[in-house]
Amino acid sequence: MTRRDRIGKSKFLSLVLRHDPSTIGIELGPGGWVDVEVLLRALQSKQSDFTRAVLEEIVATNEKRRFAFSEDGTRIRAVQGHSLDVDLGLTAVAPPPELFHGTAERHLASIRASGLHPRDRDYVHLSEDVATARQVGTRHGKPVVLRIDTERMAESGHEFFVADNGVWLTRHVPAEFIETG
């Protein structure tokens, strides 16, 4: 499979497992899990070449590690980034003293006024390093990296979670905890 084909299939899988499983006529179970065989039959109704091997390649090569198989390999889910109401079963953990968020410069005024909100997702996504945050910001325009004082946030009662792929998650980042430059 070419890189372009893999990216296209990965994006379609993201649509299905993170945003709209009804696109292929399936429903996500608890924790966002779906039976692999059910998923493959439904995917193949849209893309006949979507095999188990293709699915395994996408999971193994996705740079952002967006997908995970269950331990026994019979189920699959997106590990974060849902716009659907999915309880991933994450446990709150103490964050490092600071995390980072990449955004586009054009969003700064709004962020300074009201902080970071998940918008159409369940959580605000944060990175452990500046480079990753910058890469995320670049996808949205001229990048800006925000430093988040997660230590103070945690002391103020905000909860943090870590997705299976290492992305840090929180429900909202109030403006008072954001350093923009």
Coordinates of N, CA, C and O in Angstrom, one line a residue:
M1 N 0.9 -1.2 0.0 CA 0.0 0.0 0.0 C 0.9 1.2 0.0 O 1.9 1.3 0.8
T2 N 0.6 2.2 -0.8 CA 1.4 3.4 -0.9 C 1.1 4.3 0.4 O 0.0 4.1 1.0
R3 N 2.0 5.2 0.6 CA 1.8 6.1 1.8 C 0.5 6.9 1.6 O -0.2 7.1 2.5
R4 N 0.3 7.3 0.4 CA -0.9 8.1 0.1 C -2.2 7.3 0.4 O -3.2 7.8 1.0
D5 N -2.2 6.1 0.0 CA -3.4 5.2 0.2 C -3.6 5.0 1.7 O -4.7 5.0 2.2
R6 N -2.4 4.8 2.4 CA -2.5 4.5 3.9 C -3.1 5.8 4.6 O -3.9 5.7 5.5
I7 N -2.6 7.0 4.2 CA -3.1 8.2 4.8 C -4.6 8.4 4.5 O -5.3 8.7 5.4
G8 N -5.0 8.1 3.3 CA -6.4 8.2 3.0 C -7.3 7.3 3.8 O -8.3 7.6 4.4
K9 N -6.8 6.0 4.0 CA -7.5 5.0 4.7 C -7.5 5.4 6.2 O -8.5 5.2 6.9
S10 N -6.4 5.9 6.7 CA -6.3 6.4 8.1 C -7.3 7.5 8.4 O -7.9 7.5 9.4
K11 N -7.4 8.4 7.5 CA -8.3 9.6 7.7 C -9.7 9.0 7.7 O -10.6 9.5 8.5
F12 N -10.1 8.1 6.8 CA -11.4 7.5 6.8 C -11.7 6.8 8.1 O -12.7 6.9 8.7
L13 N -10.7 6.0 8.6 CA -10.8 5.3 9.9 C -11.0 6.3 11.0 O -11.8 6.1 11.9
S14 N -10.3 7.4 11.0 CA -10.5 8.5 12.0 C -11.9 9.0 12.0 O -12.6 9.2 13.0
L15 N -12.5 9.3 10.8 CA -13.8 9.7 10.7 C -14.8 8.7 11.3 O -15.6 9.1 12.1
V16 N -14.6 7.4 11.0 CA -15.5 6.4 11.5 C -15.3 6.2 13.1 O -16.3 6.2 13.8
L17 N -14.1 6.1 13.6 CA -13.9 5.8 15.0 C -13.9 7.0 15.9 O -14.0 6.8 17.1
R18 N -13.7 8.2 15.4 CA -13.7 9.4 16.2 C -14.9 10.3 16.1 O -15.2 11.0 17.0
H19 N -15.5 10.2 14.9 CA -16.6 11.2 14.7 C -17.9 10.7 14.2 O -18.9 11.2 14.6
D20 N -17.9 9.8 13.3 CA -19.2 9.4 12.7 C -19.2 7.9 12.3 O -19.1 7.6 11.1
P21 N -19.4 7.0 13.2 CA -19.4 5.6 12.8 C -20.6 5.2 12.0 O -20.6 4.3 11.2
S22 N -21.7 6.1 12.0 CA -22.8 5.8 11.2 C -22.5 5.9 9.7 O -23.2 5.4 8.8
T23 N -21.4 6.5 9.3 CA -20.9 6.6 7.9 C -20.9 5.3 7.3 O -21.1 5.1 6.1
I24 N -20.5 4.2 8.1 CA -20.5 2.9 7.5 C -21.5 2.0 8.2 O -21.4 0.8 8.1
G25 N -22.4 2.6 9.0 CA -23.5 1.8 9.6 C -23.1 1.0 10.8 O -23.7 0.0 11.1
I26 N -22.2 1.5 11.6 CA -21.8 0.8 12.8 C -22.0 1.7 14.0 O -22.2 2.9 13.9
E27 N -22.0 1.1 15.2 CA -22.0 1.9 16.5 C -20.8 1.5 17.3 O -20.4 0.3 17.3
L28 N -20.3 2.5 18.0 CA -19.2 2.2 18.9 C -19.7 1.7 20.2 O -20.8 2.1 20.7
G29 N -19.1 0.7 20.8 CA -19.5 0.2 22.1 C -18.8 1.0 23.2 O -18.2 2.0 23.0
P30 N -19.0 0.5 24.5 CA -18.4 1.2 25.6 C -16.9 1.4 25.4 O -16.2 0.5 24.8
G31 N -16.4 2.6 25.8 CA -15.0 2.9 25.6 C -14.6 3.2 24.2 O -13.4 3.3 23.9
G32 N -15.6 3.3 23.3 CA -15.3 3.5 21.9 C -14.8 2.3 21.1 O -14.4 2.4 20.0
W33 N -14.9 1.2 21.7 CA -14.5 -0.1 21.1 C -15.5 -0.6 20.0 O -16.7 -0.4 20.2
V34 N -14.9 -1.2 19.0 CA -15.8 -1.9 18.0 C -15.1 -3.2 17.6 O -13.8 -3.3 17.6
D35 N -15.9 -4.2 17.4 CA -15.3 -5.5 17.0 C -14.6 -5.4 15.7 O -15.2 -4.8 14.7
V36 N -13.4 -5.9 15.5 CA -12.6 -5.7 14.3 C -13.4 -6.3 13.1 O -13.4 -5.7 12.0
E37 N -13.9 -7.5 13.3 CA -14.6 -8.1 12.1 C -15.8 -7.3 11.7 O -16.1 -7.2 10.5
V38 N -16.6 -6.8 12.6 CA -17.7 -5.9 12.3 C -17.2 -4.7 11.6 O -17.8 -4.3 10.5
L39 N -16.2 -4.1 12.1 CA -15.6 -2.9 11.4 C -15.2 -3.2 10.0 O -15.5 -2.5 9.1
L40 N -14.4 -4.3 9.9 CA -13.9 -4.6 8.5 C -15.0 -4.9 7.5 O -14.9 -4.4 6.4
R41 N -16.0 -5.6 7.9 CA -17.2 -5.9 7.0 C -17.8 -4.5 6.6 O -18.1 -4.3 5.4
A42 N -18.0 -3.6 7.5 CA -18.6 -2.3 7.2 C -17.6 -1.5 6.3 O -18.1 -0.8 5.4
L43 N -16.3 -1.5 6.7 CA -15.4 -0.7 5.9 C -15.3 -1.2 4.4 O -15.2 -0.5 3.5
Q44 N -15.4 -2.6 4.3 CA -15.3 -3.2 3.0 C -16.5 -2.9 2.1 O -16.4 -2.9 0.9
S45 N -17.6 -2.5 2.7 CA -18.8 -2.1 1.9 C -18.5 -0.8 1.2 O -19.2 -0.5 0.2
K46 N -17.6 0.0 1.7 CA -17.2 1.3 1.1 C -15.9 1.2 0.4 O -15.7 1.9 -0.6
Q47 N -14.9 0.4 0.9 CA -13.6 0.3 0.3 C -13.2 -1.2 0.3 O -12.7 -1.7 1.3
S48 N -13.5 -1.9 -0.8 CA -13.3 -3.4 -0.8 C -11.9 -3.8 -0.4 O -11.8 -5.0 0.0
D49 N -10.9 -3.0 -0.6 CA -9.5 -3.4 -0.3 C -9.1 -3.2 1.2 O -8.0 -3.3 1.5
F50 N -10.1 -2.9 2.1 CA -9.8 -2.6 3.5 C -9.8 -3.9 4.2 O -10.8 -4.4 4.7
T51 N -8.6 -4.5 4.3 CA -8.4 -5.9 4.9 C -7.9 -5.8 6.3 O -7.5 -4.7 6.8
R52 N -7.8 -6.9 7.0 CA -7.2 -6.9 8.3 C -5.7 -6.5 8.3 O -5.3 -5.7 9.1
A53 N -5.0 -6.9 7.2 CA -3.6 -6.5 7.1 C -3.5 -5.0 6.9 O -2.6 -4.4 7.5
V54 N -4.4 -4.4 6.1 CA -4.4 -3.0 5.9 C -4.6 -2.3 7.3 O -4.0 -1.3 7.6
L55 N -5.6 -2.7 8.0 CA -6.0 -2.2 9.3 C -4.8 -2.3 10.3 O -4.4 -1.3 10.9
E56 N -4.1 -3.4 10.3 CA -2.9 -3.6 11.1 C -1.8 -2.6 10.7 O -1.1 -2.1 11.6
E57 N -1.6 -2.4 9.4 CA -0.6 -1.5 9.0 C -0.9 -0.1 9.4 O 0.0 0.7 9.8
I58 N -2.1 0.3 9.3 CA -2.5 1.7 9.7 C -2.3 1.9 11.2 O -1.7 2.9 11.6
V59 N -2.7 0.9 12.0 CA -2.5 1.0 13.4 C -1.0 1.1 13.8 O -0.5 1.9 14.5
A60 N -0.2 0.3 13.1 CA 1.2 0.2 13.4 C 2.0 1.4 12.9 O 3.0 1.8 13.5
T61 N 1.6 2.0 11.8 CA 2.4 3.1 11.2 C 1.8 4.5 11.4 O 2.5 5.4 11.0
N62 N 0.7 4.6 12.1 CA 0.1 5.9 12.3 C 1.0 6.7 13.2 O 1.3 6.3 14.4
E63 N 1.6 7.8 12.7 CA 2.6 8.6 13.5 C 2.0 9.1 14.8 O 2.7 9.3 15.8
K64 N 0.7 9.4 14.8 CA 0.1 10.0 16.0 C -0.5 8.9 16.9 O -1.1 9.2 17.9
R65 N -0.3 7.6 16.5 CA -0.8 6.5 17.3 C -2.2 6.7 17.7 O -2.6 6.5 18.8
R66 N -3.1 7.0 16.7 CA -4.5 7.4 17.0 C -5.3 6.2 17.3 O -6.4 6.3 17.8
F67 N -4.9 5.0 16.9 CA -5.7 3.8 17.1 C -5.0 2.7 17.9 O -3.8 2.6 17.9
A68 N -5.8 1.9 18.6 CA -5.3 0.8 19.3 C -6.2 -0.4 19.2 O -7.4 -0.3 19.2
F69 N -5.6 -1.6 19.2 CA -6.3 -2.9 19.3 C -6.4 -3.2 20.8 O -5.5 -2.9 21.6
S70 N -7.4 -4.0 21.1 CA -7.6 -4.5 22.5 C -6.4 -5.5 22.6 O -5.8 -6.0 21.6
E71 N -6.2 -5.9 23.9 CA -5.1 -6.8 24.1 C -5.2 -8.1 23.3 O -4.2 -8.7 22.9
D72 N -6.4 -8.6 23.2 CA -6.6 -9.9 22.4 C -6.7 -9.7 20.9 O -6.9 -10.6 20.2
G73 N -6.7 -8.4 20.5 CA -6.8 -8.1 19.0 C -8.1 -8.2 18.4 O -8.2 -8.1 17.2
T74 N -9.2 -8.4 19.2 CA -10.5 -8.6 18.6 C -11.3 -7.3 18.5 O -12.3 -7.2 17.7
R75 N -10.8 -6.2 19.1 CA -11.5 -4.9 19.1 C -10.5 -3.8 18.8 O -9.3 -4.0 19.0
I76 N -11.0 -2.7 18.3 CA -10.2 -1.5 18.0 C -10.9 -0.3 18.4 O -12.2 -0.3 18.4
R77 N -10.2 0.8 18.7 CA -10.8 2.1 19.0 C -9.8 3.2 18.6 O -8.6 2.9 18.5
A78 N -10.3 4.4 18.5 CA -9.5 5.6 18.5 C -9.1 5.9 19.9 O -10.0 5.8 20.8
V79 N -7.9 6.3 20.2 CA -7.5 6.5 21.6 C -7.7 7.9 22.1 O -7.7 8.1 23.3
Q80 N -8.0 8.9 21.3 CA -8.4 10.2 21.7 C -8.9 11.0 20.5 O -8.9 10.5 19.4
G81 N -9.4 12.2 20.7 CA -9.8 13.0 19.6 C -11.3 12.9 19.2 O -11.6 13.4 18.1
H82 N -12.1 12.3 20.0 CA -13.5 12.0 19.6 C -14.3 13.3 19.7 O -14.1 14.1 20.5
S83 N -15.2 13.4 18.7 CA -16.2 14.5 18.8 C -17.5 13.9 19.3 O -18.5 14.6 19.6
L84 N -17.5 12.5 19.5 CA -18.7 11.8 20.0 C -18.5 11.7 21.5 O -17.3 11.8 22.0
D85 N -19.5 11.5 22.3 CA -19.4 11.3 23.7 C -18.9 9.9 24.0 O -19.7 8.9 23.9
V86 N -17.6 9.7 24.2 CA -17.0 8.4 24.4 C -16.3 8.5 25.7 O -15.4 9.3 25.9
D87 N -16.6 7.5 26.6 CA -15.8 7.4 27.9 C -14.7 6.4 27.7 O -14.9 5.2 27.6
L88 N -13.5 7.0 27.6 CA -12.3 6.1 27.3 C -11.8 5.4 28.6 O -10.9 4.7 28.5
G89 N -12.5 5.7 29.7 CA -12.1 5.0 30.9 C -10.7 5.5 31.5 O -10.0 4.8 32.2
L90 N -10.4 6.7 31.2 CA -9.1 7.3 31.6 C -9.2 7.7 33.1 O -10.2 8.1 33.6
T91 N -8.1 7.6 33.8 CA -8.0 7.9 35.2 C -7.2 9.2 35.3 O -6.2 9.4 34.6
A92 N -7.7 10.2 36.1 CA -7.0 11.4 36.3 C -5.6 11.2 36.8 O -5.4 10.3 37.7
V93 N -4.6 11.9 36.3 CA -3.2 11.7 36.8 C -2.6 13.1 37.0 O -3.1 14.1 36.4
A94 N -1.6 13.2 37.8 CA -0.9 14.5 38.0 C -0.1 14.8 36.8 O 0.7 14.0 36.3
P95 N -0.2 16.0 36.2 CA 0.5 16.4 35.0 C 1.9 16.8 35.4 O 2.2 17.1 36.6
P96 N 2.8 17.0 34.4 CA 4.1 17.6 34.6 C 3.8 19.1 34.9 O 2.7 19.6 34.7
P97 N 4.8 19.8 35.4 CA 4.6 21.2 35.8 C 4.1 22.1 34.6 O 3.3 23.1 34.8
E98 N 4.4 21.8 33.4 CA 3.9 22.5 32.2 C 3.7 21.6 31.1 O 4.4 20.6 30.9
L99 N 2.8 22.0 30.3 CA 2.5 21.3 29.0 C 2.3 22.4 27.9 O 2.3 23.6 28.3
F100 N 2.2 22.0 26.7 CA 2.1 22.9 25.6 C 1.0 22.7 24.7 O 0.5 21.5 24.6
H101 N 0.5 23.7 24.0 CA -0.6 23.6 23.1 C -0.2 24.4 21.8 O 0.1 25.6 21.9
G102 N -0.4 23.8 20.7 CA -0.1 24.4 19.4 C -1.4 25.0 18.8 O -2.4 24.2 18.8
T103 N -1.3 26.2 18.3 CA -2.5 26.8 17.7 C -2.1 27.7 16.6 O -0.9 27.9 16.4
A104 N -3.0 28.4 16.0 CA -2.7 29.3 14.9 C -2.7 30.7 15.6 O -3.5 31.0 16.5
E105 N -1.9 31.6 15.1 CA -1.8 33.0 15.6 C -3.1 33.7 15.6 O -3.5 34.4 16.5
R106 N -4.0 33.4 14.6 CA -5.3 34.1 14.5 C -6.2 33.8 15.6 O -7.2 34.4 15.8
H107 N -5.9 32.7 16.4 CA -6.8 32.3 17.5 C -6.4 33.0 18.8 O -7.1 32.8 19.9
L108 N -5.3 33.7 18.9 CA -4.8 34.2 20.2 C -5.7 35.1 20.9 O -5.8 35.0 22.1
A109 N -6.4 36.0 20.2 CA -7.3 37.0 20.9 C -8.4 36.2 21.7 O -8.6 36.5 22.8
S110 N -9.0 35.3 21.0 CA -10.0 34.5 21.6 C -9.5 33.6 22.8 O -10.1 33.6 23.9
I111 N -8.3 33.1 22.6 CA -7.7 32.2 23.7 C -7.4 33.1 24.9 O -7.6 32.7 26.0
R112 N -6.8 34.3 24.6 CA -6.5 35.2 25.8 C -7.7 35.6 26.5 O -7.7 35.8 27.7
A113 N -8.9 35.7 25.8 CA -10.1 36.1 26.4 C -10.8 35.0 27.2 O -11.3 35.2 28.3
S114 N -10.8 33.8 26.7 CA -11.6 32.8 27.3 C -10.9 31.4 27.5 O -11.5 30.5 28.0
G115 N -9.6 31.4 27.2 CA -8.9 30.1 27.4 C -9.0 29.2 26.3 O -9.5 29.5 25.2
L116 N -8.6 27.9 26.5 CA -8.7 26.9 25.5 C -9.9 26.0 25.9 O -10.1 25.5 27.0
H117 N -10.8 25.8 24.9 CA -12.0 24.9 25.0 C -11.8 23.8 24.0 O -11.2 23.9 22.9
P118 N -12.5 22.7 24.3 CA -12.3 21.5 23.4 C -13.1 21.7 22.1 O -12.9 20.9 21.1
R119 N -13.9 22.7 22.0 CA -14.8 23.0 20.8 C -15.6 21.7 20.5 O -16.4 21.3 21.3
D120 N -15.4 21.1 19.4 CA -16.2 19.9 19.0 C -15.6 18.6 19.5 O -16.1 17.5 19.1
R121 N -14.6 18.6 20.3 CA -14.0 17.4 20.9 C -14.4 17.3 22.4 O -14.9 18.2 23.0
D122 N -14.0 16.2 23.0 CA -14.3 16.0 24.4 C -13.3 16.7 25.3 O -13.6 17.1 26.4
Y123 N -12.0 16.9 24.8 CA -10.9 17.4 25.6 C -10.1 18.4 24.8 O -10.0 18.3 23.6
V124 N -9.4 19.3 25.5 CA -8.3 20.1 25.0 C -7.1 19.2 24.9 O -6.8 18.5 25.9
H125 N -6.4 19.2 23.8 CA -5.2 18.3 23.7 C -3.9 19.1 24.0 O -3.8 20.2 23.5
L126 N -3.1 18.6 24.8 CA -1.8 19.2 25.2 C -0.6 18.3 24.9 O -0.8 17.1 24.9
S127 N 0.5 18.9 24.6 CA 1.7 18.1 24.3 C 2.8 18.3 25.4 O 2.8 19.3 26.0
E128 N 3.6 17.3 25.5 CA 4.7 17.4 26.5 C 5.9 18.2 26.0 O 6.7 18.6 26.8
D129 N 6.0 18.5 24.7 CA 7.1 19.2 24.2 C 6.7 20.3 23.2 O 5.6 20.2 22.5
V130 N 7.6 21.3 23.0 CA 7.3 22.4 22.2 C 7.2 22.0 20.7 O 6.4 22.5 19.9
A131 N 8.1 21.1 20.3 CA 8.2 20.7 18.9 C 6.9 20.1 18.4 O 6.4 20.4 17.3
T132 N 6.3 19.2 19.3 CA 5.0 18.6 18.9 C 3.9 19.6 18.8 O 3.1 19.6 17.9
A133 N 3.9 20.5 19.8 CA 2.9 21.6 19.8 C 3.0 22.5 18.6 O 2.0 22.9 18.0
R134 N 4.2 22.8 18.2 CA 4.4 23.6 17.0 C 3.9 22.9 15.8 O 3.3 23.5 14.9
Q135 N 4.2 21.6 15.7 CA 3.7 20.8 14.5 C 2.2 20.8 14.5 O 1.6 21.0 13.4
V136 N 1.5 20.7 15.6 CA 0.1 20.8 15.6 C -0.4 22.2 15.2 O -1.3 22.3 14.4
G137 N 0.2 23.2 15.7 CA -0.1 24.6 15.3 C 0.0 24.9 13.9 O -0.7 25.6 13.3
T138 N 1.0 24.3 13.3 CA 1.3 24.5 11.8 C 0.2 24.0 11.0 O -0.1 24.6 9.9
R139 N -0.5 23.0 11.4 CA -1.7 22.5 10.6 C -2.8 23.5 10.5 O -3.7 23.4 9.7
H140 N -2.8 24.5 11.4 CA -3.9 25.5 11.5 C -3.6 26.9 11.0 O -4.4 27.7 11.0
G141 N -2.4 27.1 10.6 CA -1.9 28.4 10.1 C -0.6 28.8 10.7 O 0.2 27.9 11.0
K142 N -0.3 30.0 10.8 CA 1.0 30.5 11.4 C 1.0 30.0 12.8 O 0.2 30.4 13.7
P143 N 2.0 29.1 13.2 CA 1.9 28.4 14.5 C 2.3 29.3 15.7 O 3.2 30.2 15.5
V144 N 1.7 29.1 16.8 CA 2.0 29.7 18.1 C 2.0 28.6 19.1 O 1.1 27.8 19.1
V145 N 3.0 28.5 19.9 CA 3.0 27.5 21.0 C 2.7 28.2 22.3 O 3.4 29.2 22.7
L146 N 1.7 27.7 23.0 CA 1.3 28.2 24.3 C 1.8 27.3 25.4 O 1.8 26.1 25.3
R147 N 2.3 28.0 26.4 CA 2.8 27.2 27.6 C 1.7 27.2 28.6 O 1.1 28.3 28.9
I148 N 1.4 26.0 29.1 CA 0.3 25.9 30.1 C 0.8 25.6 31.5 O 1.6 24.6 31.6
D149 N 0.5 26.3 32.4 CA 0.9 26.1 33.8 C 0.1 25.0 34.4 O -0.9 25.3 35.2
T150 N 0.4 23.8 34.1 CA -0.5 22.7 34.6 C -0.3 22.4 36.1 O -1.2 21.9 36.7
E151 N 0.8 22.8 36.6 CA 1.0 22.6 38.0 C -0.1 23.5 38.8 O -0.8 23.0 39.7
R152 N -0.2 24.7 38.4 CA -1.2 25.6 39.1 C -2.6 25.2 38.7 O -3.5 25.2 39.6
M153 N -2.8 24.7 37.5 CA -4.2 24.2 37.2 C -4.5 23.0 38.1 O -5.7 23.0 38.6
A154 N -3.6 22.1 38.2 CA -3.9 20.9 39.0 C -4.2 21.3 40.5 O -5.1 20.8 41.1
E155 N -3.4 22.3 41.0 CA -3.6 22.8 42.3 C -5.0 23.5 42.5 O -5.5 23.5 43.6
S156 N -5.5 24.0 41.4 CA -6.8 24.6 41.4 C -8.0 23.6 41.2 O -9.1 24.1 41.0
G157 N -7.6 22.3 41.0 CA -8.7 21.3 40.9 C -9.0 20.8 39.5 O -9.9 20.0 39.3
H158 N -8.2 21.3 38.5 CA -8.4 20.8 37.2 C -7.8 19.4 37.0 O -6.8 19.1 37.6
E159 N -8.5 18.5 36.3 CA -8.0 17.2 36.1 C -7.4 17.0 34.8 O -7.7 17.7 33.8
F160 N -6.4 16.1 34.7 CA -5.6 15.8 33.5 C -5.6 14.3 33.3 O -5.7 13.5 34.3
F161 N -5.6 13.9 32.0 CA -5.6 12.5 31.6 C -4.6 12.3 30.6 O -4.2 13.3 29.9
V162 N -4.1 11.1 30.4 CA -3.2 10.8 29.3 C -3.8 9.7 28.4 O -4.1 8.6 28.9
A163 N -4.0 10.0 27.2 CA -4.5 9.0 26.2 C -3.4 8.0 26.0 O -2.2 8.2 26.3
D164 N -3.8 6.9 25.4 CA -2.9 5.8 25.2 C -1.7 6.2 24.3 O -0.6 5.6 24.3
N165 N -1.9 7.2 23.5 CA -0.8 7.7 22.6 C 0.1 8.8 23.2 O 0.9 9.4 22.5
G166 N -0.1 9.1 24.5 CA 0.7 10.1 25.1 C 0.2 11.5 25.1 O 0.8 12.4 25.6
V167 N -0.9 11.7 24.4 CA -1.5 13.1 24.3 C -2.2 13.4 25.7 O -2.9 12.6 26.2
W168 N -1.8 14.6 26.2 CA -2.4 15.0 27.5 C -3.8 15.6 27.2 O -3.9 16.4 26.2
L169 N -4.8 15.4 28.1 CA -6.1 15.8 27.9 C -6.6 16.5 29.1 O -6.3 16.1 30.3
T170 N -7.4 17.6 28.9 CA -8.1 18.3 30.0 C -9.4 18.9 29.4 O -9.5 19.1 28.2
R171 N -10.3 19.2 30.3 CA -11.6 19.7 29.8 C -11.6 21.1 29.3 O -12.3 21.5 28.4
H172 N -10.8 21.9 30.0 CA -10.7 23.4 29.6 C -9.4 23.9 30.3 O -9.0 23.5 31.3
V173 N -8.8 24.9 29.6 CA -7.7 25.6 30.1 C -8.0 27.1 30.3 O -8.1 27.8 29.3
P174 N -8.3 27.5 31.5 CA -8.7 28.9 31.7 C -7.5 29.8 31.2 O -6.3 29.4 31.4
A175 N -7.8 31.0 30.8 CA -6.8 31.9 30.2 C -5.7 32.2 31.3 O -4.5 32.5 30.9
E176 N -6.0 32.3 32.5 CA -5.1 32.6 33.6 C -3.9 31.7 33.7 O -2.9 32.0 34.3
F177 N -4.0 30.5 33.1 CA -3.0 29.5 33.2 C -2.2 29.4 31.9 O -1.3 28.5 31.7
I178 N -2.4 30.3 30.9 CA -1.8 30.2 29.6 C -0.8 31.4 29.5 O -1.1 32.5 29.7
E179 N 0.4 31.0 29.0 CA 1.4 32.0 28.7 C 1.6 32.0 27.2 O 1.9 30.9 26.6
T180 N 1.4 33.1 26.5 CA 1.3 33.2 25.1 C 2.6 33.7 24.5 O 2.7 33.9 23.3
G181 N 3.6 33.9 25.2 CA 4.8 34.3 24.5 C 5.8 34.9 25.4 O 6.9 35.2 25.2

